[in-house]
PDB file of C-alpha atoms and ligand atoms in Angstrom:
ATOM      1  CA  MET A  10     -35.844  18.341 -29.804  1.00  0.00           C
ATOM      2  CA  ALA A  11     -34.221  21.689 -30.214  1.00  0.00           C
ATOM      3  CA  ASP A  12     -30.481  21.700 -29.796  1.00  0.00           C
ATOM      4  CA  LEU A  13     -29.984  18.077 -30.898  1.00  0.00           C
ATOM      5  CA  PRO A  14     -28.165  17.426 -34.181  1.00  0.00           C
ATOM      6  CA  SER A  15     -30.676  16.400 -36.845  1.00  0.00           C
ATOM      7  CA  GLN A  16     -29.233  12.891 -37.060  1.00  0.00           C
ATOM      8  CA  TRP A  17     -30.842  12.105 -33.697  1.00  0.00           C
ATOM      9  CA  THR A  18     -34.409  10.860 -34.068  1.00  0.00           C
ATOM     10  CA  HIS A  19     -34.764  10.252 -30.334  1.00  0.00           C
ATOM     11  CA  GLU A  20     -33.233  11.916 -27.321  1.00  0.00           C
ATOM     12  CA  PRO A  21     -30.321   9.806 -26.105  1.00  0.00           C
ATOM     13  CA  ARG A  22     -31.297  10.266 -22.460  1.00  0.00           C
ATOM     14  CA  LYS A  23     -34.657   8.675 -23.218  1.00  0.00           C
ATOM     15  CA  ILE A  24     -33.789   6.009 -25.750  1.00  0.00           C
ATOM     16  CA  LEU A  25     -30.721   4.790 -23.864  1.00  0.00           C
ATOM     17  CA  ARG A  26     -32.258   4.860 -20.415  1.00  0.00           C
ATOM     18  CA  PHE A  27     -32.369   1.391 -18.880  1.00  0.00           C
ATOM     19  CA  ARG A  28     -35.892   0.028 -18.914  1.00  0.00           C
ATOM     20  CA  ALA A  29     -37.141  -2.375 -16.236  1.00  0.00           C
ATOM     21  CA  GLY A  30     -36.994  -5.885 -17.627  1.00  0.00           C
ATOM     22  CA  GLU A  31     -34.326  -5.081 -20.253  1.00  0.00           C
ATOM     23  CA  LYS A  32     -31.794  -7.923 -20.497  1.00  0.00           C
ATOM     24  CA  VAL A  33     -28.050  -7.416 -20.743  1.00  0.00           C
ATOM     25  CA  ALA A  34     -27.812 -10.609 -22.819  1.00  0.00           C
ATOM     26  CA  ASN A  35     -30.065  -9.022 -25.450  1.00  0.00           C
ATOM     27  CA  ILE A  36     -28.249  -5.718 -25.869  1.00  0.00           C
ATOM     28  CA  ASP A  37     -27.327  -5.088 -29.489  1.00  0.00           C
ATOM     29  CA  THR A  38     -23.865  -3.693 -28.902  1.00  0.00           C
ATOM     30  CA  ASP A  39     -23.438  -2.804 -32.573  1.00  0.00           C
ATOM     31  CA  ALA A  40     -26.607  -0.704 -32.766  1.00  0.00           C
ATOM     32  CA  THR A  41     -26.850   3.082 -32.893  1.00  0.00           C
ATOM     33  CA  PRO A  42     -30.162   3.720 -31.112  1.00  0.00           C
ATOM     34  CA  GLY A  43     -31.830   6.988 -32.016  1.00  0.00           C
ATOM     35  CA  TYR A  44     -29.104   8.024 -34.463  1.00  0.00           C
ATOM     36  CA  THR A  45     -29.463   7.876 -38.231  1.00  0.00           C
ATOM     37  CA  GLY A  46     -26.022   9.159 -39.192  1.00  0.00           C
ATOM     38  CA  ASP A  47     -23.001   7.000 -39.888  1.00  0.00           C
ATOM     39  CA  LYS A  48     -19.316   7.037 -39.075  1.00  0.00           C
ATOM     40  CA  ASN A  49     -18.405   9.328 -41.974  1.00  0.00           C
ATOM     41  CA  GLY A  50     -20.345  12.287 -40.720  1.00  0.00           C
ATOM     42  CA  SER A  51     -19.731  11.605 -37.059  1.00  0.00           C
ATOM     43  CA  THR A  52     -16.459  13.489 -36.678  1.00  0.00           C
ATOM     44  CA  GLU A  53     -18.069  16.727 -37.689  1.00  0.00           C
ATOM     45  CA  VAL A  54     -20.997  16.241 -35.329  1.00  0.00           C
ATOM     46  CA  GLN A  55     -18.654  15.218 -32.513  1.00  0.00           C
ATOM     47  CA  THR A  56     -16.526  18.326 -32.947  1.00  0.00           C
ATOM     48  CA  GLU A  57     -19.553  20.581 -32.867  1.00  0.00           C
ATOM     49  CA  ARG A  58     -21.067  18.868 -29.833  1.00  0.00           C
ATOM     50  CA  ASN A  59     -17.730  18.860 -28.018  1.00  0.00           C
ATOM     51  CA  GLN A  60     -17.860  22.630 -28.279  1.00  0.00           C
ATOM     52  CA  ARG A  61     -21.378  22.739 -26.932  1.00  0.00           C
ATOM     53  CA  PHE A  62     -20.315  20.562 -23.986  1.00  0.00           C
ATOM     54  CA  ALA A  63     -17.235  22.714 -23.398  1.00  0.00           C
ATOM     55  CA  GLY A  64     -19.325  25.893 -23.329  1.00  0.00           C
ATOM     56  CA  LEU A  65     -21.748  24.496 -20.768  1.00  0.00           C
ATOM     57  CA  GLN A  66     -18.953  22.991 -18.708  1.00  0.00           C
ATOM     58  CA  GLU A  67     -17.228  26.343 -18.557  1.00  0.00           C
ATOM     59  CA  MET A  68     -20.459  27.930 -17.399  1.00  0.00           C
ATOM     60  CA  LEU A  69     -20.742  25.341 -14.634  1.00  0.00           C
ATOM     61  CA  TYR A  70     -17.178  26.093 -13.612  1.00  0.00           C
ATOM     62  CA  ALA A  71     -17.836  29.834 -13.626  1.00  0.00           C
ATOM     63  CA  ASN A  72     -20.836  29.274 -11.380  1.00  0.00           C
ATOM     64  CA  GLY A  73     -18.725  27.151  -9.069  1.00  0.00           C
ATOM     65  CA  LYS A  74     -16.257  30.016  -8.770  1.00  0.00           C
ATOM     66  CA  ALA A  75     -19.192  32.243  -7.837  1.00  0.00           C
ATOM     67  CA  GLY A  76     -20.169  29.886  -5.022  1.00  0.00           C
ATOM     68  CA  ASP A  77     -22.615  27.502  -6.709  1.00  0.00           C
ATOM     69  CA  SER A  78     -22.164  24.119  -5.060  1.00  0.00           C
ATOM     70  CA  ARG A  79     -23.732  22.080  -7.863  1.00  0.00           C
ATOM     71  CA  SER A  80     -21.668  19.581  -9.827  1.00  0.00           C
ATOM     72  CA  LEU A  81     -21.948  16.798 -12.377  1.00  0.00           C
ATOM     73  CA  LEU A  82     -20.689  13.254 -11.983  1.00  0.00           C
ATOM     74  CA  LEU A  83     -20.193  10.948 -14.959  1.00  0.00           C
ATOM     75  CA  VAL A  84     -19.947   7.295 -13.945  1.00  0.00           C
ATOM     76  CA  LEU A  85     -18.392   5.045 -16.584  1.00  0.00           C
ATOM     77  CA  GLN A  86     -18.724   1.315 -16.082  1.00  0.00           C
ATOM     78  CA  GLY A  87     -17.835  -1.301 -18.650  1.00  0.00           C
ATOM     79  CA  MET A  88     -15.717  -4.331 -19.366  1.00  0.00           C
ATOM     80  CA  ASP A  89     -12.169  -3.894 -20.664  1.00  0.00           C
ATOM     81  CA  THR A  90     -12.026  -2.332 -24.138  1.00  0.00           C
ATOM     82  CA  ALA A  91     -15.567  -0.923 -23.857  1.00  0.00           C
ATOM     83  CA  GLY A  92     -14.043   2.488 -24.511  1.00  0.00           C
ATOM     84  CA  LYS A  93     -14.070   4.221 -21.137  1.00  0.00           C
ATOM     85  CA  GLY A  94     -10.688   5.778 -21.835  1.00  0.00           C
ATOM     86  CA  GLY A  95     -11.878   7.080 -25.184  1.00  0.00           C
ATOM     87  CA  ILE A  96     -14.791   8.845 -23.502  1.00  0.00           C
ATOM     88  CA  VAL A  97     -12.398  10.492 -21.093  1.00  0.00           C
ATOM     89  CA  THR A  98     -10.111  11.648 -23.914  1.00  0.00           C
ATOM     90  CA  HIS A  99     -12.505  12.473 -26.725  1.00  0.00           C
ATOM     91  CA  VAL A 100     -15.609  13.588 -24.851  1.00  0.00           C
ATOM     92  CA  VAL A 101     -14.742  14.943 -21.426  1.00  0.00           C
ATOM     93  CA  GLY A 102     -11.331  15.970 -22.768  1.00  0.00           C
ATOM     94  CA  ALA A 103     -13.045  18.657 -24.823  1.00  0.00           C
ATOM     95  CA  GLY A 104     -13.752  20.538 -21.616  1.00  0.00           C
ATOM     96  CA  ASN A 105     -11.563  22.873 -19.632  1.00  0.00           C
ATOM     97  CA  PRO A 106      -9.252  20.704 -17.450  1.00  0.00           C
ATOM     98  CA  MET A 107      -9.549  23.257 -14.632  1.00  0.00           C
ATOM     99  CA  GLY A 108     -13.094  22.111 -14.052  1.00  0.00           C
ATOM    100  CA  ILE A 109     -12.672  18.385 -14.642  1.00  0.00           C
ATOM    101  CA  HIS A 110     -11.975  15.974 -11.823  1.00  0.00           C
ATOM    102  CA  TYR A 111     -10.993  12.562 -13.207  1.00  0.00           C
ATOM    103  CA  THR A 112     -10.588   9.456 -11.062  1.00  0.00           C
ATOM    104  CA  GLY A 113      -9.824   5.936 -12.245  1.00  0.00           C
ATOM    105  CA  PHE A 114     -10.632   3.214  -9.727  1.00  0.00           C
ATOM    106  CA  GLY A 115      -8.360   0.192  -9.823  1.00  0.00           C
ATOM    107  CA  VAL A 116      -7.741  -2.604  -7.356  1.00  0.00           C
ATOM    108  CA  PRO A 117      -8.057  -0.954  -3.926  1.00  0.00           C
ATOM    109  CA  THR A 118      -4.798  -0.083  -2.191  1.00  0.00           C
ATOM    110  CA  GLU A 119      -4.038  -1.383   1.276  1.00  0.00           C
ATOM    111  CA  GLU A 120      -5.181   1.915   2.737  1.00  0.00           C
ATOM    112  CA  GLU A 121      -8.418   1.858   0.739  1.00  0.00           C
ATOM    113  CA  ARG A 122      -9.104  -1.725   1.744  1.00  0.00           C
ATOM    114  CA  ALA A 123      -8.852  -0.727   5.382  1.00  0.00           C
ATOM    115  CA  HIS A 124     -11.857   1.561   4.894  1.00  0.00           C
ATOM    116  CA  HIS A 125     -15.485   1.160   3.851  1.00  0.00           C
ATOM    117  CA  TYR A 126     -15.699   0.713   0.044  1.00  0.00           C
ATOM    118  CA  LEU A 127     -17.357   4.129  -0.377  1.00  0.00           C
ATOM    119  CA  TRP A 128     -14.502   5.901   1.407  1.00  0.00           C
ATOM    120  CA  ARG A 129     -12.363   6.330  -1.695  1.00  0.00           C
ATOM    121  CA  ILE A 130     -15.452   7.201  -3.719  1.00  0.00           C
ATOM    122  CA  ARG A 131     -16.512  10.019  -1.391  1.00  0.00           C
ATOM    123  CA  LYS A 132     -12.986  11.438  -1.483  1.00  0.00           C
ATOM    124  CA  ALA A 133     -13.153  11.664  -5.276  1.00  0.00           C
ATOM    125  CA  LEU A 134     -16.523  13.428  -5.584  1.00  0.00           C
ATOM    126  CA  PRO A 135     -16.479  16.643  -7.649  1.00  0.00           C
ATOM    127  CA  ALA A 136     -16.488  19.950  -5.828  1.00  0.00           C
ATOM    128  CA  GLY A 137     -18.999  22.653  -6.760  1.00  0.00           C
ATOM    129  CA  GLY A 138     -18.644  23.732 -10.390  1.00  0.00           C
ATOM    130  CA  HIS A 139     -16.757  20.606 -11.404  1.00  0.00           C
ATOM    131  CA  VAL A 140     -17.460  17.705 -13.695  1.00  0.00           C
ATOM    132  CA  GLY A 141     -16.312  14.526 -11.990  1.00  0.00           C
ATOM    133  CA  VAL A 142     -15.503  11.449 -14.043  1.00  0.00           C
ATOM    134  CA  PHE A 143     -15.407   8.006 -12.501  1.00  0.00           C
ATOM    135  CA  ASP A 144     -13.534   5.583 -14.749  1.00  0.00           C
ATOM    136  CA  ARG A 145     -14.941   2.509 -12.964  1.00  0.00           C
ATOM    137  CA  SER A 146     -16.560   3.314  -9.672  1.00  0.00           C
ATOM    138  CA  HIS A 147     -18.281   2.035  -6.532  1.00  0.00           C
ATOM    139  CA  TYR A 148     -20.042  -0.419  -8.848  1.00  0.00           C
ATOM    140  CA  GLU A 149     -16.857  -2.486  -8.971  1.00  0.00           C
ATOM    141  CA  ASP A 150     -17.796  -3.444  -5.423  1.00  0.00           C
ATOM    142  CA  VAL A 151     -20.816  -5.329  -6.748  1.00  0.00           C
ATOM    143  CA  LEU A 152     -19.199  -6.388 -10.058  1.00  0.00           C
ATOM    144  CA  VAL A 153     -15.626  -7.677  -9.841  1.00  0.00           C
ATOM    145  CA  VAL A 154     -16.124  -8.261  -6.126  1.00  0.00           C
ATOM    146  CA  ARG A 155     -19.218 -10.378  -6.734  1.00  0.00           C
ATOM    147  CA  VAL A 156     -17.830 -12.248  -9.751  1.00  0.00           C
ATOM    148  CA  HIS A 157     -14.568 -13.102  -8.019  1.00  0.00           C
ATOM    149  CA  GLU A 158     -16.231 -13.724  -4.667  1.00  0.00           C
ATOM    150  CA  LEU A 159     -13.823 -11.314  -3.018  1.00  0.00           C
ATOM    151  CA  VAL A 160     -16.309 -11.033  -0.162  1.00  0.00           C
ATOM    152  CA  PRO A 161     -19.235 -13.343   0.679  1.00  0.00           C
ATOM    153  CA  PRO A 162     -22.764 -12.608  -0.640  1.00  0.00           C
ATOM    154  CA  GLU A 163     -23.957 -11.371   2.733  1.00  0.00           C
ATOM    155  CA  VAL A 164     -21.411  -8.571   2.395  1.00  0.00           C
ATOM    156  CA  TRP A 165     -22.030  -7.503  -1.226  1.00  0.00           C
ATOM    157  CA  GLU A 166     -25.793  -8.119  -1.210  1.00  0.00           C
ATOM    158  CA  PRO A 167     -26.729  -5.076   0.943  1.00  0.00           C
ATOM    159  CA  ARG A 168     -24.512  -2.852  -1.185  1.00  0.00           C
ATOM    160  CA  TYR A 169     -27.124  -2.253  -3.882  1.00  0.00           C
ATOM    161  CA  ASP A 170     -29.430  -0.519  -1.396  1.00  0.00           C
ATOM    162  CA  GLU A 171     -26.500   1.230   0.184  1.00  0.00           C
ATOM    163  CA  ILE A 172     -25.348   2.561  -3.209  1.00  0.00           C
ATOM    164  CA  ASN A 173     -28.864   3.810  -3.938  1.00  0.00           C
ATOM    165  CA  ALA A 174     -28.953   5.641  -0.623  1.00  0.00           C
ATOM    166  CA  PHE A 175     -25.480   7.066  -1.267  1.00  0.00           C
ATOM    167  CA  GLU A 176     -26.462   8.341  -4.709  1.00  0.00           C
ATOM    168  CA  LYS A 177     -29.693   9.818  -3.331  1.00  0.00           C
ATOM    169  CA  GLU A 178     -27.675  11.768  -0.826  1.00  0.00           C
ATOM    170  CA  LEU A 179     -25.378  12.892  -3.624  1.00  0.00           C
ATOM    171  CA  VAL A 180     -28.196  14.053  -5.867  1.00  0.00           C
ATOM    172  CA  ASP A 181     -29.941  15.805  -2.973  1.00  0.00           C
ATOM    173  CA  SER A 182     -26.774  17.715  -2.272  1.00  0.00           C
ATOM    174  CA  GLY A 183     -26.692  19.115  -5.820  1.00  0.00           C
ATOM    175  CA  THR A 184     -24.746  16.600  -7.909  1.00  0.00           C
ATOM    176  CA  THR A 185     -26.324  15.485 -11.174  1.00  0.00           C
ATOM    177  CA  VAL A 186     -25.313  11.867 -11.736  1.00  0.00           C
ATOM    178  CA  VAL A 187     -24.987  10.475 -15.262  1.00  0.00           C
ATOM    179  CA  LYS A 188     -24.410   6.711 -15.214  1.00  0.00           C
ATOM    180  CA  CYS A 189     -23.274   4.929 -18.371  1.00  0.00           C
ATOM    181  CA  ALA A 190     -23.019   1.158 -18.631  1.00  0.00           C
ATOM    182  CA  MET A 191     -20.870   0.524 -21.689  1.00  0.00           C
ATOM    183  CA  PHE A 192     -21.210  -2.764 -23.545  1.00  0.00           C
ATOM    184  CA  VAL A 193     -19.093  -4.300 -26.310  1.00  0.00           C
ATOM    185  CA  SER A 194     -19.617  -7.715 -27.887  1.00  0.00           C
ATOM    186  CA  LEU A 195     -17.142 -10.478 -27.175  1.00  0.00           C
ATOM    187  CA  ASP A 196     -16.073 -10.418 -30.837  1.00  0.00           C
ATOM    188  CA  GLU A 197     -15.392  -6.705 -30.778  1.00  0.00           C
ATOM    189  CA  GLN A 198     -13.560  -7.073 -27.498  1.00  0.00           C
ATOM    190  CA  LYS A 199     -11.352  -9.747 -29.067  1.00  0.00           C
ATOM    191  CA  ARG A 200     -10.587  -7.462 -31.981  1.00  0.00           C
ATOM    192  CA  ARG A 201      -9.663  -4.595 -29.668  1.00  0.00           C
ATOM    193  CA  LEU A 202      -7.523  -6.818 -27.449  1.00  0.00           C
ATOM    194  CA  SER A 203      -5.675  -8.233 -30.453  1.00  0.00           C
ATOM    195  CA  GLU A 204      -5.043  -4.700 -31.679  1.00  0.00           C
ATOM    196  CA  ARG A 205      -3.470  -3.929 -28.326  1.00  0.00           C
ATOM    197  CA  LEU A 206      -1.112  -6.864 -28.905  1.00  0.00           C
ATOM    198  CA  GLU A 207      -0.229  -5.752 -32.422  1.00  0.00           C
ATOM    199  CA  ARG A 208       0.624  -2.133 -31.748  1.00  0.00           C
ATOM    200  CA  PRO A 209       3.462  -0.931 -29.540  1.00  0.00           C
ATOM    201  CA  ASP A 210       1.495   2.239 -28.857  1.00  0.00           C
ATOM    202  CA  LYS A 211      -1.290   0.096 -27.395  1.00  0.00           C
ATOM    203  CA  TYR A 212       0.745  -2.315 -25.253  1.00  0.00           C
ATOM    204  CA  TRP A 213       0.270  -0.035 -22.276  1.00  0.00           C
ATOM    205  CA  LYS A 214      -3.443  -0.676 -22.396  1.00  0.00           C
ATOM    206  CA  TYR A 215      -3.027  -4.448 -22.413  1.00  0.00           C
ATOM    207  CA  ASN A 216      -3.241  -6.419 -19.221  1.00  0.00           C
ATOM    208  CA  PRO A 217      -2.867 -10.224 -19.369  1.00  0.00           C
ATOM    209  CA  GLY A 218      -5.521 -10.398 -16.643  1.00  0.00           C
ATOM    210  CA  ASP A 219      -8.085  -9.056 -19.132  1.00  0.00           C
ATOM    211  CA  LEU A 220      -8.220 -12.518 -20.704  1.00  0.00           C
ATOM    212  CA  ASP A 221      -9.276 -14.087 -17.407  1.00  0.00           C
ATOM    213  CA  GLU A 222     -12.047 -11.521 -17.094  1.00  0.00           C
ATOM    214  CA  ARG A 223     -13.150 -12.307 -20.636  1.00  0.00           C
ATOM    215  CA  LYS A 224     -13.649 -15.939 -19.694  1.00  0.00           C
ATOM    216  CA  LEU A 225     -15.902 -14.793 -16.886  1.00  0.00           C
ATOM    217  CA  TRP A 226     -18.223 -12.833 -19.190  1.00  0.00           C
ATOM    218  CA  PRO A 227     -21.376 -14.855 -18.296  1.00  0.00           C
ATOM    219  CA  ALA A 228     -20.799 -14.145 -14.617  1.00  0.00           C
ATOM    220  CA  TYR A 229     -20.173 -10.486 -15.403  1.00  0.00           C
ATOM    221  CA  GLN A 230     -23.369 -10.341 -17.460  1.00  0.00           C
ATOM    222  CA  GLU A 231     -25.271 -11.597 -14.454  1.00  0.00           C
ATOM    223  CA  ALA A 232     -23.562  -9.060 -12.204  1.00  0.00           C
ATOM    224  CA  TYR A 233     -24.243  -6.192 -14.638  1.00  0.00           C
ATOM    225  CA  GLN A 234     -27.860  -7.296 -14.864  1.00  0.00           C
ATOM    226  CA  ALA A 235     -28.189  -7.031 -11.088  1.00  0.00           C
ATOM    227  CA  VAL A 236     -26.589  -3.585 -11.140  1.00  0.00           C
ATOM    228  CA  LEU A 237     -29.039  -2.330 -13.755  1.00  0.00           C
ATOM    229  CA  ASP A 238     -32.056  -4.018 -12.158  1.00  0.00           C
ATOM    230  CA  ARG A 239     -31.319  -2.774  -8.690  1.00  0.00           C
ATOM    231  CA  THR A 240     -29.581   0.581  -9.008  1.00  0.00           C
ATOM    232  CA  SER A 241     -31.324   2.340 -11.870  1.00  0.00           C
ATOM    233  CA  THR A 242     -33.346   4.912  -9.987  1.00  0.00           C
ATOM    234  CA  ASP A 243     -35.375   7.976 -10.928  1.00  0.00           C
ATOM    235  CA  TYR A 244     -32.738  10.233  -9.461  1.00  0.00           C
ATOM    236  CA  ALA A 245     -29.749   8.369 -10.925  1.00  0.00           C
ATOM    237  CA  PRO A 246     -30.838   6.173 -13.827  1.00  0.00           C
ATOM    238  CA  TRP A 247     -28.510   3.957 -15.831  1.00  0.00           C
ATOM    239  CA  HIS A 248     -27.972   4.464 -19.527  1.00  0.00           C
ATOM    240  CA  VAL A 249     -27.129   1.424 -21.604  1.00  0.00           C
ATOM    241  CA  ILE A 250     -24.539   2.382 -24.212  1.00  0.00           C
ATOM    242  CA  PRO A 251     -23.843   0.108 -27.199  1.00  0.00           C
ATOM    243  CA  CYS A 252     -20.091   0.454 -27.734  1.00  0.00           C
ATOM    244  CA  ASP A 253     -19.045  -1.636 -30.735  1.00  0.00           C
ATOM    245  CA  LYS A 254     -19.057   1.604 -32.703  1.00  0.00           C
ATOM    246  CA  LYS A 255     -16.848   3.971 -30.783  1.00  0.00           C
ATOM    247  CA  TRP A 256     -18.043   6.984 -32.738  1.00  0.00           C
ATOM    248  CA  TYR A 257     -21.606   6.259 -31.613  1.00  0.00           C
ATOM    249  CA  SER A 258     -20.853   5.751 -27.924  1.00  0.00           C
ATOM    250  CA  ARG A 259     -18.900   9.012 -27.893  1.00  0.00           C
ATOM    251  CA  LEU A 260     -21.672  10.971 -29.568  1.00  0.00           C
ATOM    252  CA  ALA A 261     -24.268   9.457 -27.235  1.00  0.00           C
ATOM    253  CA  ILE A 262     -22.406  10.174 -24.017  1.00  0.00           C
ATOM    254  CA  THR A 263     -21.622  13.703 -25.191  1.00  0.00           C
ATOM    255  CA  GLU A 264     -25.359  14.290 -25.569  1.00  0.00           C
ATOM    256  CA  LEU A 265     -26.070  12.828 -22.127  1.00  0.00           C
ATOM    257  CA  LEU A 266     -23.607  15.287 -20.622  1.00  0.00           C
ATOM    258  CA  ILE A 267     -24.990  18.230 -22.581  1.00  0.00           C
ATOM    259  CA  GLU A 268     -28.510  17.320 -21.530  1.00  0.00           C
ATOM    260  CA  ALA A 269     -27.500  17.004 -17.884  1.00  0.00           C
ATOM    261  CA  LEU A 270     -25.765  20.390 -17.939  1.00  0.00           C
ATOM    262  CA  LYS A 271     -28.695  22.003 -19.682  1.00  0.00           C
ATOM    263  CA  GLY A 272     -30.948  20.550 -17.000  1.00  0.00           C
ATOM    264  CA  MET A 273     -29.090  22.665 -14.470  1.00  0.00           C
ATOM    265  CA  LYS A 274     -30.407  25.792 -16.210  1.00  0.00           C
ATOM    266  CA  LEU A 275     -27.121  27.571 -15.915  1.00  0.00           C
ATOM    267  CA  THR A 276     -26.552  31.206 -16.768  1.00  0.00           C
ATOM    268  CA  TRP A 277     -23.339  33.203 -16.600  1.00  0.00           C
ATOM    269  CA  PRO A 278     -22.862  34.424 -13.039  1.00  0.00           C
ATOM    270  CA  PRO A 279     -23.391  38.159 -12.605  1.00  0.00           C
ATOM    271  CA  PRO A 280     -20.355  40.267 -11.726  1.00  0.00           C
ATOM    272  CA  ASP A 281     -19.677  40.848  -8.053  1.00  0.00           C
ATOM    273  CA  PHE A 282     -18.178  44.229  -8.957  1.00  0.00           C
ATOM    274  CA  ASP A 283     -19.424  47.395 -10.642  1.00  0.00           C
ATOM    275  CA  VAL A 284     -18.652  46.845 -14.346  1.00  0.00           C
ATOM    276  CA  GLU A 285     -18.990  50.506 -15.336  1.00  0.00           C
ATOM    277  CA  ALA A 286     -16.842  51.705 -12.470  1.00  0.00           C
ATOM    278  CA  GLU A 287     -14.179  49.156 -13.372  1.00  0.00           C
ATOM    279  CA  LYS A 288     -14.247  50.248 -17.022  1.00  0.00           C
ATOM    280  CA  LYS A 289     -13.672  53.841 -15.961  1.00  0.00           C
ATOM    281  CA  LYS A 290     -10.870  52.871 -13.662  1.00  0.00           C
ATOM    282  CA  LEU A 291      -9.220  50.786 -16.391  1.00  0.00           C
ATOM    283  CA  ALA A 292      -9.523  53.586 -18.943  1.00  0.00           C
ATOM    284  CA  GLY A 293      -7.660  55.904 -16.590  1.00  0.00           C
ATOM    285  CA  LEU A 294      -4.718  53.551 -16.078  1.00  0.00           C
TER     286      LEU A 294
HETATM  287  P1  LIG B   3      -8.274  -0.296 -16.391  1.00  0.00           P
HETATM  288  O1  LIG B   3      -8.258  -1.777 -16.541  1.00  0.00           O
HETATM  289  O2  LIG B   3      -9.656   0.262 -16.321  1.00  0.00           O
HETATM  290  O3  LIG B   3      -7.411   0.393 -17.387  1.00  0.00           O
HETATM  291  P2  LIG B   3      -6.612  -0.513 -13.971  1.00  0.00           P
HETATM  292  O4  LIG B   3      -5.697  -1.441 -14.684  1.00  0.00           O
HETATM  293  O5  LIG B   3      -6.034   0.568 -13.129  1.00  0.00           O
HETATM  294  O6  LIG B   3      -7.675   0.139 -14.960  1.00  0.00           O
HETATM  295  O7  LIG B   3      -7.479  -1.358 -12.929  1.00  0.00           O
HETATM  296  C1  LIG B   3      -8.700  -1.831 -13.134  1.00  0.00           C
HETATM  297  C2  LIG B   3      -8.869  -3.145 -12.388  1.00  0.00           C
HETATM  298  O8  LIG B   3      -9.155  -2.877 -11.020  1.00  0.00           O
HETATM  299  C3  LIG B   3     -10.037  -3.906 -12.966  1.00  0.00           C
HETATM  300  O9  LIG B   3      -9.694  -5.249 -13.184  1.00  0.00           O
HETATM  301  C4  LIG B   3     -11.080  -3.776 -11.884  1.00  0.00           C
HETATM  302  O10 LIG B   3     -11.979  -4.828 -11.855  1.00  0.00           O
HETATM  303  C5  LIG B   3     -10.230  -3.695 -10.631  1.00  0.00           C
HETATM  304  N1  LIG B   3     -10.974  -3.089  -9.520  1.00  0.00           N
HETATM  305  C6  LIG B   3     -11.557  -1.870  -9.492  1.00  0.00           C
HETATM  306  N2  LIG B   3     -12.214  -1.684  -8.344  1.00  0.00           N
HETATM  307  C7  LIG B   3     -12.054  -2.809  -7.612  1.00  0.00           C
HETATM  308  C8  LIG B   3     -12.510  -3.220  -6.340  1.00  0.00           C
HETATM  309  N3  LIG B   3     -13.277  -2.441  -5.585  1.00  0.00           N
HETATM  310  N4  LIG B   3     -12.133  -4.439  -5.916  1.00  0.00           N
HETATM  311  C9  LIG B   3     -11.359  -5.235  -6.683  1.00  0.00           C
HETATM  312  N5  LIG B   3     -10.895  -4.905  -7.902  1.00  0.00           N
HETATM  313  C10 LIG B   3     -11.245  -3.712  -8.364  1.00  0.00           C
END
């Protein structure tokens, strides 16, 4: 396990990968699978791994500039307070913004509703050389839509297969897809929501509607179970991320991104000019 900090006893991409038969109801959201370190040492590890991610991300971007059409897409799904925003800030945020394409998916606009649900998703896909981040995603169309019965079952039911086909097409066209299902316990969610109500700098994150969603947790669990059971594929597997410890979920997702970028076997693109000739020219100026 070269290139993994020594605190990892197992590779995150293996230990966190959703296994057939695994139950959402049994996820230990407070666990730190594969990691022996604790919160104290985590900041140091995070800083170091942020740099590793940033280096690889820059290499991907450089390749994109040189015409490489490959990209990476991070899909973040999770209930409110799971920490999606923190991943965007503290993990992806370590990269060079020039090569990051962030999209948050909220309630569809009138225009979006007039189209197929994948329309807005396709528009947000990362271009070659970019890391795309979906803060919520097409999975909302089989999560909130299913839980709230926004469309009848005969409409959402075929979407699982359709999403698989869509992601296959994406992967075949050169996008590495990293899917993270982020889970917090109801207790931890309550603590985080109450913090949002205590601190003026957190009010902006609070939405009274979050409490209604909280009441629907059993229905969401069922919907998340279906997502994991039916859309974790060889080409785009789900990773189950325990999120009660923010420091752990950040470290874990950082490693998933590093691993995915390493899997692309990137190298710095060669110059498309004569380096020696340019040096001579520059020296004479
Ligand atoms: P967040 O809560 O992640 O900070 P927003 O407040 O912008 O972000 O909006 C998220 C809300 O939009 C969530 O309640 C989510 O369920 C909802 N949403 C996202 N996609 C859809 C969709 N396709 N249909 C209905 N609601 C959706």
